[in-house]
Amino acid sequence: MEDYGRFLALLASTLLVGFLSVILSLVWVFHYREGLSWDGSPGEFNWHPVLIITGFVFIQGIAIIVYRLPWTWKCSKLLMKFIHAGLNTIAMILAIVSMVAVFDFHNAKNIPNMYSLHSWIGLTAVIFYSLQLFLGFAVFLLPFAPVHLRVALMPIHVYSGLTIFATVIATALMGITEKLIFALKNPAYSASPPEATLVNCLGLLLVIFGSLILWMASRPHWKRPPAENAKILSPIGATPEGTEVESTMTNSSNVDKSDLRGNTEPARKQNIKFDEAGQRSTM
Ligand code: HEM
Ligand code: HEM
């Protein structure tokens, strides 16, 4: 892998920032707020930020870069798809529980639902995320979708995945700001009490975490090498796994296919070129 040291340094920083964010959210709710409970009290609301930051931000972020970990490149693509899909499913479940917590809390306290921009954008992100998850399973995991559909959907999958992730970070920042404005009364948010400083730091960490994930997921030279795709392109057309019949290369007649039959340097460079054209070489 090119720039292996830089990749490892970025990965370590990303994990550190991600863990710190989860820990700060716990410090926030346990030290400054009412802790966690499920009884219609503010403790129930507190599940909302904790589960969102743990699941929808941290776990989703890791799910996005899991294909990029070089030590997983020797694992089968199918296994990596299960890991990617599994982590995204866990993120989805935690996001849903966190939404149930806030709706339940609002209903218990007779607070209106869905009035804020935060809640509108948040619910939209959750709906698109479930659609992404459903289409991901249906098209890339189950063996029924034809190659041309996989090829057509992959750039959309990557684009919408990254856009949803960025939207989730933005929604979390809105939610944090709202909560601080609502909750801090005496002293007020504008007086910069320690809670406000801690939670502002949490917001900064979320932005750093999001930027690191987006950076790592958008470097063409750090993507999983197209070894399996190359096998698929061989004239025999044998597929090592049912679900591996996928490559943007298959619809390109002018590619020198002899370059693509192994994980050779020319093959990698050719794939990077396709990536830059907005297409995915490995699906
Ligand atoms: C409310 C979604 C992150 C704070 C809501 C509601 C939704 C939602 C749909 C409306 C609930 C209702 O109307 O009963 C999300 C999503 C998030 C996210 C998808 C992920 C990015 C956060 C975070 C905080 C937060 C990190 C920080 C504390 C709040 C607050 C409310 C709320 C204070 C109640 C006021 C309102 O309805 O806007 N959230 N939220 N949210 N959320 Fe979030
Ligand atoms: C790639 C997001 C669910 C299959 C990606 C990428 C993102 C992403 C951002 C680009 C990663 C990279 O370039 O390294 C998401 C999100 C999901 C989701 C947010 C859930 C809501 C799924 C599911 C599957 C799937 C359920 C089914 C197996 C794939 C495949 C790739 C991919 C095959 C290509 C990896 C590569 O280029 O080597 N996904 N995904 N995704 N995703 Fe998903």
Coordinates of C-alpha atoms in Angstrom, one line a residue, residues 27-256:
V27 CA -19.2 12.4 30.6
W28 CA -21.7 15.0 29.4
V29 CA -24.8 13.0 30.3
F30 CA -23.4 11.4 33.5
H31 CA -21.5 14.3 35.0
Y32 CA -23.5 17.3 33.8
R33 CA -27.0 15.8 33.1
E34 CA -29.3 13.2 34.6
G35 CA -27.5 10.0 33.4
L36 CA -29.3 7.3 31.5
S37 CA -32.7 5.8 32.3
W38 CA -35.9 4.7 30.4
D39 CA -38.8 6.3 32.3
G40 CA -39.9 9.4 30.4
S41 CA -37.4 11.5 32.4
P42 CA -34.5 13.6 30.9
G43 CA -32.4 10.5 31.6
E44 CA -34.3 8.9 28.7
F45 CA -33.6 11.8 26.4
N46 CA -29.9 11.3 27.1
W47 CA -29.9 8.0 25.3
H48 CA -30.4 10.2 22.2
P49 CA -27.0 11.9 22.0
V50 CA -25.1 8.9 23.4
L51 CA -26.5 6.3 20.9
I52 CA -26.3 8.7 18.0
I53 CA -22.6 9.5 18.7
T54 CA -21.7 5.8 19.4
G55 CA -23.8 4.3 16.6
F56 CA -24.7 6.8 13.9
V57 CA -21.4 8.6 14.0
F58 CA -18.6 6.3 15.3
I59 CA -19.8 2.9 14.1
Q60 CA -21.0 4.3 10.7
G61 CA -17.6 6.0 10.2
I62 CA -15.8 2.7 10.9
A63 CA -18.2 0.9 8.5
I64 CA -17.3 3.3 5.8
I65 CA -13.6 2.8 6.0
V66 CA -13.6 -0.9 6.7
Y67 CA -12.8 -1.9 3.1
R68 CA -9.7 0.4 3.2
L69 CA -7.9 -1.5 6.0
P70 CA -4.9 -3.1 4.2
W71 CA -4.8 -6.2 6.5
T72 CA -8.3 -7.1 5.4
W73 CA -7.4 -7.2 1.7
K74 CA -6.4 -10.9 2.1
C75 CA -10.0 -11.6 3.3
S76 CA -12.7 -12.4 0.8
K77 CA -14.7 -9.5 -0.5
L78 CA -17.9 -11.4 0.6
L79 CA -16.6 -11.4 4.2
M80 CA -15.9 -7.7 4.0
K81 CA -19.3 -7.0 2.7
F82 CA -20.8 -8.8 5.7
I83 CA -18.7 -6.7 8.0
H84 CA -19.6 -3.4 6.2
A85 CA -23.3 -4.3 6.1
G86 CA -23.2 -5.6 9.7
L87 CA -21.6 -2.5 11.1
N88 CA -24.1 -0.3 9.2
T89 CA -27.0 -2.4 10.5
I90 CA -25.8 -1.9 14.1
A91 CA -25.5 1.8 13.4
M92 CA -29.1 1.8 12.1
I93 CA -30.5 -0.1 15.1
L94 CA -28.8 2.3 17.6
A95 CA -30.0 5.3 15.6
I96 CA -33.6 4.0 15.7
V97 CA -33.4 3.3 19.5
S98 CA -32.1 6.8 20.0
M99 CA -35.0 8.3 18.1
V100 CA -37.5 6.2 20.1
A101 CA -35.9 7.6 23.2
V102 CA -36.4 11.2 22.2
F103 CA -40.0 10.7 20.8
D104 CA -40.9 8.8 24.0
F105 CA -39.4 11.6 26.2
H106 CA -41.3 14.3 24.2
N107 CA -44.6 12.5 24.5
A108 CA -44.1 11.9 28.2
K109 CA -43.4 15.6 28.7
N110 CA -46.0 16.8 26.2
I111 CA -43.3 18.5 24.1
P112 CA -44.3 18.8 20.4
N113 CA -42.7 16.5 17.9
M114 CA -40.8 17.3 14.7
Y115 CA -40.9 21.1 15.0
S116 CA -37.2 21.8 14.6
L117 CA -34.9 21.9 11.6
H118 CA -32.6 19.5 13.5
S119 CA -35.5 16.9 13.7
W120 CA -36.4 17.4 10.0
I121 CA -32.8 16.9 8.7
G122 CA -32.2 14.1 11.2
L123 CA -35.3 12.1 10.2
T124 CA -34.5 12.6 6.5
A125 CA -31.0 11.3 7.2
V126 CA -32.4 8.2 8.9
I127 CA -34.9 7.5 6.1
F128 CA -32.1 7.8 3.4
Y129 CA -29.8 5.7 5.6
S130 CA -32.4 2.9 5.8
L131 CA -32.9 3.1 2.0
Q132 CA -29.2 2.9 1.5
L133 CA -29.0 -0.1 3.8
F134 CA -31.9 -1.9 2.0
L135 CA -30.5 -1.2 -1.5
G136 CA -27.0 -2.2 -0.3
F137 CA -28.3 -5.6 0.9
A138 CA -30.5 -6.1 -2.2
V139 CA -28.0 -5.1 -4.8
F140 CA -24.5 -5.8 -3.5
L141 CA -25.0 -8.6 -1.0
L142 CA -27.7 -10.8 -2.4
P143 CA -26.7 -12.6 -5.6
F144 CA -29.6 -11.6 -7.7
A145 CA -28.8 -8.1 -9.0
P146 CA -27.3 -8.1 -12.6
V147 CA -23.8 -6.8 -13.1
H148 CA -25.0 -3.7 -15.0
L149 CA -27.3 -2.7 -12.1
R150 CA -24.4 -3.1 -9.6
V151 CA -22.1 -1.0 -11.9
A152 CA -24.7 1.7 -12.3
L153 CA -25.5 1.8 -8.6
M154 CA -22.0 1.7 -7.1
P155 CA -21.0 5.4 -7.7
I156 CA -24.5 6.4 -6.3
H157 CA -24.0 4.1 -3.3
V158 CA -20.6 5.7 -2.5
Y159 CA -21.8 9.3 -3.1
S160 CA -25.0 8.9 -1.1
G161 CA -23.2 7.0 1.7
L162 CA -20.7 9.8 2.1
T163 CA -23.4 12.5 1.9
I164 CA -25.6 10.8 4.5
F165 CA -22.5 10.5 6.8
A166 CA -21.7 14.2 6.4
T167 CA -25.4 15.1 7.0
V168 CA -25.4 13.0 10.2
I169 CA -22.4 15.0 11.5
A170 CA -24.1 18.3 10.7
T171 CA -27.4 17.1 12.4
A172 CA -25.5 16.1 15.5
L173 CA -23.9 19.6 15.7
M174 CA -27.4 21.2 15.4
G175 CA -28.7 18.8 18.1
I176 CA -25.9 19.6 20.5
T177 CA -26.3 23.3 20.0
E178 CA -30.1 23.1 20.6
K179 CA -29.6 21.0 23.7
L180 CA -27.1 23.5 25.2
I181 CA -29.4 26.4 24.5
F182 CA -32.4 24.7 26.0
A183 CA -30.6 23.1 29.0
L184 CA -28.2 25.8 30.2
K185 CA -30.2 28.4 32.1
N186 CA -28.2 29.5 35.1
P187 CA -25.5 30.1 34.1
A188 CA -26.6 30.4 30.4
Y189 CA -24.8 29.0 27.4
S190 CA -23.6 32.6 26.6
A191 CA -21.8 32.7 30.0
S192 CA -19.6 29.7 28.8
P193 CA -20.0 27.4 31.8
P194 CA -17.7 24.3 31.9
E195 CA -20.5 22.1 30.4
A196 CA -20.7 24.4 27.4
T197 CA -16.9 24.2 26.9
L198 CA -16.9 20.4 27.2
V199 CA -19.8 20.0 24.7
N200 CA -18.3 22.5 22.3
C201 CA -15.1 20.4 22.3
L202 CA -17.3 17.3 21.6
G203 CA -18.7 19.2 18.5
L204 CA -15.2 20.0 17.3
L205 CA -14.2 16.3 17.8
L206 CA -17.2 15.2 15.7
V207 CA -16.2 17.5 12.9
I208 CA -12.6 16.2 13.0
F209 CA -13.8 12.6 13.1
G210 CA -16.0 13.2 10.1
S211 CA -13.3 15.0 8.1
L212 CA -10.8 12.2 8.8
I213 CA -13.3 9.5 7.6
L214 CA -14.2 11.4 4.5
W215 CA -10.5 12.0 3.7
M216 CA -9.6 8.3 4.1
A217 CA -12.6 7.1 2.1
S218 CA -11.9 9.5 -0.8
R219 CA -8.2 8.6 -1.5
P220 CA -8.2 6.4 -4.6
H221 CA -4.8 4.8 -3.8
W222 CA -6.0 3.5 -0.4
K223 CA -8.9 1.5 -1.8
R224 CA -9.0 -2.3 -1.7
P225 CA -7.0 -3.7 -4.7
P226 CA -9.3 -5.2 -7.4
A227 CA -7.9 -8.7 -7.2
E228 CA -11.3 -10.4 -7.2
N229 CA -12.5 -8.2 -10.1
A230 CA -9.5 -9.2 -12.1
K231 CA -10.4 -12.9 -11.7
I232 CA -13.9 -12.1 -12.9
L233 CA -12.6 -10.5 -16.0
S234 CA -10.9 -13.7 -17.1
P235 CA -12.5 -15.3 -20.1
I236 CA -13.7 -18.3 -18.2
G237 CA -15.8 -15.9 -16.1
A238 CA -15.5 -18.1 -13.0
T239 CA -16.7 -16.3 -9.9
P240 CA -15.0 -17.3 -6.6
E241 CA -18.1 -16.2 -4.7
G242 CA -21.6 -15.8 -6.0
T243 CA -21.8 -12.2 -5.2
E244 CA -18.5 -11.1 -6.6
V245 CA -19.6 -10.7 -10.2
E246 CA -19.1 -6.9 -10.2
S247 CA -16.9 -4.5 -11.9
T248 CA -17.1 -1.2 -13.6
M249 CA -14.4 -2.6 -15.9
T250 CA -16.8 -5.0 -17.5
N251 CA -18.5 -2.3 -19.5
S252 CA -15.3 -0.9 -20.8
S253 CA -14.3 -2.4 -24.1
N254 CA -11.1 -0.4 -24.6
V255 CA -9.4 -1.6 -21.4
D256 CA -6.4 -3.9 -21.9

